[in-house]
């Protein structure tokens, strides 16, 4: 009986330590991940793409803001923000201020559901089994002000829109969709073959939903960027994510992959960002550090 009580006490203590680490340490332990992607035409000058996602900014995240402010020193040629930037009515101005000089560079953005709807507090473990967004009568966050701030700086609004941007020496065709997680995506508005004359065909979305990515692949896009998954947010060491909160398989919950996972060698590259912040409704990360990514695009091999 006494040994059972001791085991119970040890288990409870270990659980409390893990919870404290996940909420106080790892969620502020930011990391820059770097990948090289052979996706450009032969002879093209490499392009540095900074991929940001899922900042979920709330008041008081000073370390997060400070880390974002430092990213301009990476000297990216292009910045892509795949959504869920804010999580509070007062978050737009500090988010834009933290981007700072990054807004002077070419950029592309889409929204995530959390740019529109404020978070509802919940047990962090519910992240593992309840990904539903509780939709209220209408958006209660200043998503339009957020988008106007980025668009005013010259960033391309790719929510159910196509566009063309110049970054580095490259002519890039961009197609993007609004968040499929709340069914605001409308691929029909951007459907059609991507321009083969462009140097790069870039597909941008918040949630890496296979039915959406299948359409980007069929239209000839070279590179797809997404966020939303938080890399699983609460992962098992040595195993990885337990959930993705969308239709993608957990093996591709974060990092560099192809879509479809198996198939022709010229199918699109896919980068899924694990994002920079947990949802304030479940403010913990475990074995899944918050991240931004620097993607160096280089000429194709062969
Ligand atoms: Fe998110």
Short mmCIF file of C-alpha atoms and ligand atoms in Angstrom, two decimals:
data_model
loop_
_atom_site.label_atom_id
_atom_site.label_comp_id
_atom_site.label_asym_id
_atom_site.label_seq_id
_atom_site.Cartn_x
_atom_site.Cartn_y
_atom_site.Cartn_z
CA UNK A 1 0.00 0.00 0.00
CA UNK A 2 2.80 2.35 0.99
CA UNK A 3 4.78 1.58 -2.22
CA UNK A 4 1.64 2.24 -4.29
CA UNK A 5 1.21 5.62 -2.66
CA UNK A 6 4.87 6.41 -3.27
CA UNK A 7 4.55 5.46 -6.97
CA UNK A 8 1.45 7.63 -7.24
CA UNK A 9 3.26 10.57 -5.64
CA UNK A 10 6.26 10.14 -7.96
CA UNK A 11 3.99 9.98 -11.01
CA UNK A 12 2.13 13.11 -9.93
CA UNK A 13 5.42 14.95 -9.30
CA UNK A 14 6.83 13.91 -12.68
CA UNK A 15 3.62 15.03 -14.39
CA UNK A 16 3.76 18.40 -12.67
CA UNK A 17 7.41 18.84 -13.72
CA UNK A 18 6.62 18.00 -17.35
CA UNK A 19 3.65 20.41 -17.35
CA UNK A 20 5.78 23.19 -15.85
CA UNK A 21 8.56 22.58 -18.39
CA UNK A 22 6.10 22.53 -21.31
CA UNK A 23 4.33 25.74 -20.32
CA UNK A 24 7.24 27.79 -18.91
CA UNK A 25 10.36 26.59 -20.74
CA UNK A 26 9.77 24.91 -24.08
CA UNK A 27 7.12 27.31 -25.35
CA UNK A 28 9.76 30.09 -25.13
CA UNK A 29 12.65 27.95 -26.46
CA UNK A 30 12.53 29.17 -30.07
CA UNK A 31 14.53 27.54 -32.82
CA UNK A 32 15.35 28.46 -36.40
CA UNK A 33 15.15 25.43 -38.69
CA UNK A 34 16.91 25.51 -42.05
CA UNK A 35 16.28 23.52 -45.20
CA UNK A 36 17.68 23.59 -48.73
CA UNK A 37 15.10 22.86 -51.42
CA UNK A 38 16.13 22.06 -55.04
CA UNK A 39 13.17 23.65 -56.75
CA UNK A 40 14.52 26.46 -58.98
CA UNK A 41 15.46 26.42 -62.68
CA UNK A 42 19.04 25.60 -63.58
CA UNK A 43 21.33 28.58 -63.13
CA UNK A 44 18.98 30.52 -60.81
CA UNK A 45 20.47 32.44 -57.91
CA UNK A 46 19.38 30.84 -54.58
CA UNK A 47 16.44 32.48 -52.82
CA UNK A 48 16.14 32.75 -49.03
CA UNK A 49 12.55 32.34 -47.81
CA UNK A 50 11.64 33.02 -44.18
CA UNK A 51 8.56 30.97 -43.28
CA UNK A 52 6.62 32.20 -40.23
CA UNK A 53 3.46 30.63 -38.90
CA UNK A 54 1.14 30.30 -35.91
CA UNK A 55 2.53 33.11 -33.77
CA UNK A 56 -0.78 33.29 -31.83
CA UNK A 57 0.29 36.58 -30.29
CA UNK A 58 -1.17 37.65 -26.96
CA UNK A 59 -0.08 40.46 -24.60
CA UNK A 60 2.99 39.75 -22.50
CA UNK A 61 4.85 37.50 -24.99
CA UNK A 62 7.95 39.70 -24.82
CA UNK A 63 10.45 36.90 -25.53
CA UNK A 64 8.48 35.84 -28.57
CA UNK A 65 8.31 39.42 -29.90
CA UNK A 66 12.00 39.95 -29.27
CA UNK A 67 12.88 36.74 -31.15
CA UNK A 68 10.69 37.70 -34.12
CA UNK A 69 12.33 41.16 -34.17
CA UNK A 70 15.73 39.48 -34.57
CA UNK A 71 14.78 37.53 -37.68
CA UNK A 72 15.41 40.38 -40.13
CA UNK A 73 19.15 39.78 -39.60
CA UNK A 74 18.72 36.57 -41.61
CA UNK A 75 18.37 38.83 -44.67
CA UNK A 76 15.57 36.85 -46.36
CA UNK A 77 14.58 37.62 -49.94
CA UNK A 78 10.95 36.71 -49.24
CA UNK A 79 8.79 36.29 -46.12
CA UNK A 80 5.79 33.94 -46.07
CA UNK A 81 3.31 34.06 -43.17
CA UNK A 82 0.93 31.09 -43.14
CA UNK A 83 -1.47 32.49 -40.57
CA UNK A 84 -2.72 32.31 -36.97
CA UNK A 85 -0.66 35.43 -36.28
CA UNK A 86 -2.82 36.88 -33.51
CA UNK A 87 -4.94 35.64 -30.62
CA UNK A 88 -6.04 38.88 -28.96
CA UNK A 89 -7.83 42.08 -29.93
CA UNK A 90 -4.72 44.15 -29.06
CA UNK A 91 -2.19 41.94 -30.88
CA UNK A 92 -2.11 43.49 -34.36
CA UNK A 93 0.11 46.51 -33.66
CA UNK A 94 2.77 44.61 -31.66
CA UNK A 95 2.79 41.85 -34.27
CA UNK A 96 3.38 44.30 -37.12
CA UNK A 97 5.97 46.18 -35.04
CA UNK A 98 7.85 42.94 -34.37
CA UNK A 99 7.95 42.18 -38.09
CA UNK A 100 9.55 45.61 -38.47
CA UNK A 101 12.11 45.61 -41.31
CA UNK A 102 10.74 42.28 -42.59
CA UNK A 103 7.74 44.23 -43.88
CA UNK A 104 10.09 46.12 -46.22
CA UNK A 105 10.87 42.86 -48.00
CA UNK A 106 8.62 40.99 -50.45
CA UNK A 107 6.01 39.02 -48.53
CA UNK A 108 2.94 36.80 -48.82
CA UNK A 109 0.29 36.02 -46.22
CA UNK A 110 -2.83 33.96 -45.61
CA UNK A 111 -5.09 33.85 -42.57
CA UNK A 112 -5.68 31.04 -40.13
CA UNK A 113 -8.89 30.55 -38.15
CA UNK A 114 -7.26 32.05 -35.06
CA UNK A 115 -6.76 35.37 -36.83
CA UNK A 116 -10.56 35.61 -36.87
CA UNK A 117 -11.76 33.90 -33.69
CA UNK A 118 -10.31 34.40 -30.21
CA UNK A 119 -9.19 31.31 -28.30
CA UNK A 120 -11.27 29.54 -25.69
CA UNK A 121 -9.26 28.26 -22.68
CA UNK A 122 -9.10 24.48 -22.44
CA UNK A 123 -7.06 21.71 -20.89
CA UNK A 124 -3.78 21.53 -22.89
CA UNK A 125 -4.30 17.79 -23.40
CA UNK A 126 -7.53 18.57 -25.26
CA UNK A 127 -5.26 19.72 -28.09
CA UNK A 128 -4.67 16.03 -28.69
CA UNK A 129 -8.27 15.07 -29.25
CA UNK A 130 -10.35 18.18 -29.89
CA UNK A 131 -9.24 20.38 -32.81
CA UNK A 132 -12.64 21.85 -33.53
CA UNK A 133 -12.80 25.63 -33.75
CA UNK A 134 -15.74 26.93 -31.75
CA UNK A 135 -17.24 29.35 -34.24
CA UNK A 136 -19.23 32.18 -32.76
CA UNK A 137 -21.69 34.37 -34.62
CA UNK A 138 -18.85 36.13 -36.39
CA UNK A 139 -15.14 36.85 -36.16
CA UNK A 140 -14.20 38.74 -33.00
CA UNK A 141 -10.54 39.47 -33.77
CA UNK A 142 -9.23 42.33 -35.97
CA UNK A 143 -8.21 40.12 -38.89
CA UNK A 144 -8.92 42.88 -41.44
CA UNK A 145 -6.64 45.33 -39.62
CA UNK A 146 -3.96 42.64 -39.54
CA UNK A 147 -4.26 42.02 -43.29
CA UNK A 148 -4.35 45.74 -44.08
CA UNK A 149 -1.12 46.21 -42.15
CA UNK A 150 0.73 43.56 -44.12
CA UNK A 151 -0.86 44.55 -47.46
CA UNK A 152 -0.02 48.23 -46.87
CA UNK A 153 3.62 47.19 -46.63
CA UNK A 154 3.32 45.52 -50.03
CA UNK A 155 2.81 41.91 -48.97
CA UNK A 156 0.55 39.86 -51.21
CA UNK A 157 -2.80 38.85 -49.71
CA UNK A 158 -3.10 35.25 -50.97
CA UNK A 159 -6.42 34.35 -49.31
CA UNK A 160 -8.24 32.63 -52.19
CA UNK A 161 -6.19 34.75 -54.58
CA UNK A 162 -3.40 34.42 -57.10
CA UNK A 163 -0.69 36.99 -57.67
CA UNK A 164 2.76 37.61 -58.98
CA UNK A 165 5.71 38.83 -56.99
CA UNK A 166 9.37 39.54 -57.62
CA UNK A 167 11.80 38.33 -54.98
CA UNK A 168 15.54 38.25 -55.45
CA UNK A 169 16.01 37.70 -59.18
CA UNK A 170 12.93 35.51 -59.44
CA UNK A 171 9.51 35.97 -60.99
CA UNK A 172 7.18 34.01 -58.68
CA UNK A 173 3.58 33.05 -59.29
CA UNK A 174 1.69 32.68 -56.02
CA UNK A 175 -1.61 30.92 -55.39
CA UNK A 176 -3.14 30.78 -51.93
CA UNK A 177 -6.26 29.78 -50.05
CA UNK A 178 -7.97 30.96 -46.87
CA UNK A 179 -8.15 28.48 -44.00
CA UNK A 180 -9.66 25.12 -44.92
CA UNK A 181 -9.99 24.26 -41.22
CA UNK A 182 -12.99 26.59 -41.04
CA UNK A 183 -13.94 25.93 -44.67
CA UNK A 184 -13.09 29.43 -45.86
CA UNK A 185 -10.91 28.00 -48.64
CA UNK A 186 -12.25 28.34 -52.16
CA UNK A 187 -9.79 26.75 -54.55
CA UNK A 188 -12.13 27.38 -57.49
CA UNK A 189 -11.19 31.07 -57.28
CA UNK A 190 -7.54 30.28 -58.04
CA UNK A 191 -7.93 27.06 -60.04
CA UNK A 192 -6.04 26.57 -63.27
CA UNK A 193 -2.56 25.63 -64.39
CA UNK A 194 0.20 27.67 -62.78
CA UNK A 195 2.25 29.68 -65.26
CA UNK A 196 5.09 27.52 -66.64
CA UNK A 197 6.94 30.71 -67.60
CA UNK A 198 7.35 31.78 -63.96
CA UNK A 199 10.63 30.91 -62.23
CA UNK A 200 8.71 29.42 -59.29
CA UNK A 201 5.09 28.44 -58.60
CA UNK A 202 4.37 28.85 -54.89
CA UNK A 203 1.23 27.53 -53.14
CA UNK A 204 0.39 29.00 -49.72
CA UNK A 205 -2.20 27.82 -47.21
CA UNK A 206 -2.74 27.72 -43.44
CA UNK A 207 -3.82 24.12 -43.00
CA UNK A 208 -2.05 21.40 -45.06
CA UNK A 209 -5.26 19.69 -46.04
CA UNK A 210 -4.62 16.91 -48.61
CA UNK A 211 -7.71 17.73 -50.71
CA UNK A 212 -6.36 21.28 -51.16
CA UNK A 213 -2.76 20.22 -51.75
CA UNK A 214 -3.92 17.70 -54.37
CA UNK A 215 -5.31 20.62 -56.36
CA UNK A 216 -2.13 22.67 -56.05
CA UNK A 217 -0.15 19.62 -57.23
CA UNK A 218 -2.50 19.05 -60.19
CA UNK A 219 -2.09 22.71 -61.22
CA UNK A 220 1.69 22.38 -61.34
CA UNK A 221 2.85 24.24 -58.22
CA UNK A 222 6.47 23.54 -57.24
CA UNK A 223 6.48 24.39 -53.54
CA UNK A 224 3.69 24.37 -50.94
CA UNK A 225 3.97 26.16 -47.57
CA UNK A 226 1.61 25.58 -44.65
CA UNK A 227 1.38 25.77 -40.86
CA UNK A 228 -1.54 24.98 -38.53
CA UNK A 229 -0.35 21.64 -37.14
CA UNK A 230 1.98 23.14 -34.48
CA UNK A 231 4.02 20.02 -35.28
CA UNK A 232 1.65 18.18 -32.98
CA UNK A 233 2.43 20.66 -30.16
CA UNK A 234 2.61 17.93 -27.49
CA UNK A 235 4.81 15.16 -28.89
CA UNK A 236 6.35 11.95 -27.63
CA UNK A 237 10.18 11.90 -27.70
CA UNK A 238 11.35 9.38 -30.28
CA UNK A 239 7.85 9.04 -31.74
CA UNK A 240 6.83 12.55 -32.78
CA UNK A 241 3.42 14.09 -33.15
CA UNK A 242 0.32 12.35 -31.92
CA UNK A 243 -2.09 14.52 -33.91
CA UNK A 244 -2.06 16.95 -36.84
CA UNK A 245 -5.53 18.50 -36.39
CA UNK A 246 -6.14 18.19 -40.12
CA UNK A 247 -6.10 15.52 -42.81
CA UNK A 248 -2.35 15.24 -43.26
CA UNK A 249 -0.56 12.20 -41.83
CA UNK A 250 1.37 12.72 -38.62
CA UNK A 251 4.71 11.84 -40.32
CA UNK A 252 4.37 15.13 -42.22
CA UNK A 253 3.13 17.21 -39.27
CA UNK A 254 6.22 19.40 -39.62
CA UNK A 255 9.33 19.80 -41.74
CA UNK A 256 10.19 19.25 -45.39
CA UNK A 257 8.37 16.57 -47.38
CA UNK A 258 6.69 16.05 -50.76
CA UNK A 259 3.02 16.00 -51.66
CA UNK A 260 1.73 13.43 -52.27
CA UNK A 261 4.06 11.58 -49.90
CA UNK A 262 4.70 8.98 -52.62
CA UNK A 263 4.70 9.51 -56.36
CA UNK A 264 6.43 11.14 -59.28
CA UNK A 265 9.81 12.78 -58.57
CA UNK A 266 8.56 16.17 -59.82
CA UNK A 267 5.62 16.38 -57.38
CA UNK A 268 5.62 19.54 -55.22
CA UNK A 269 7.82 20.05 -52.21
CA UNK A 270 5.88 20.67 -49.00
CA UNK A 271 7.13 22.55 -45.96
CA UNK A 272 4.93 22.47 -42.85
CA UNK A 273 5.97 24.88 -40.11
CA UNK A 274 5.48 23.78 -36.51
CA UNK A 275 4.87 27.45 -35.76
CA UNK A 276 5.99 29.84 -33.08
CA UNK A 277 3.36 29.73 -30.42
CA UNK A 278 0.88 27.36 -28.90
CA UNK A 279 -2.72 28.37 -28.98
CA UNK A 280 -3.38 30.45 -25.82
CA UNK A 281 -6.19 28.00 -25.15
CA UNK A 282 -3.58 25.25 -24.62
CA UNK A 283 -0.34 27.15 -23.78
CA UNK A 284 2.18 24.31 -23.68
CA UNK A 285 4.63 22.62 -26.01
CA UNK A 286 6.50 19.40 -25.34
CA UNK A 287 9.19 17.78 -27.48
CA UNK A 288 8.17 20.20 -30.23
CA UNK A 289 10.01 23.51 -29.95
CA UNK A 290 8.42 26.65 -31.41
CA UNK A 291 10.09 27.48 -34.69
CA UNK A 292 10.56 29.66 -37.73
CA UNK A 293 12.20 28.29 -40.87
CA UNK A 294 14.72 29.61 -43.34
CA UNK A 295 14.23 27.83 -46.64
CA UNK A 296 17.04 28.24 -49.17
CA UNK A 297 15.69 27.52 -52.63
CA UNK A 298 18.37 26.29 -55.03
CA UNK A 299 18.37 24.94 -58.62
CA UNK A 300 16.97 21.49 -59.25
CA UNK A 301 19.42 18.62 -59.34
CA UNK A 302 20.10 17.17 -62.76
FE1 LIG B 1 -2.19 27.70 -34.96
#
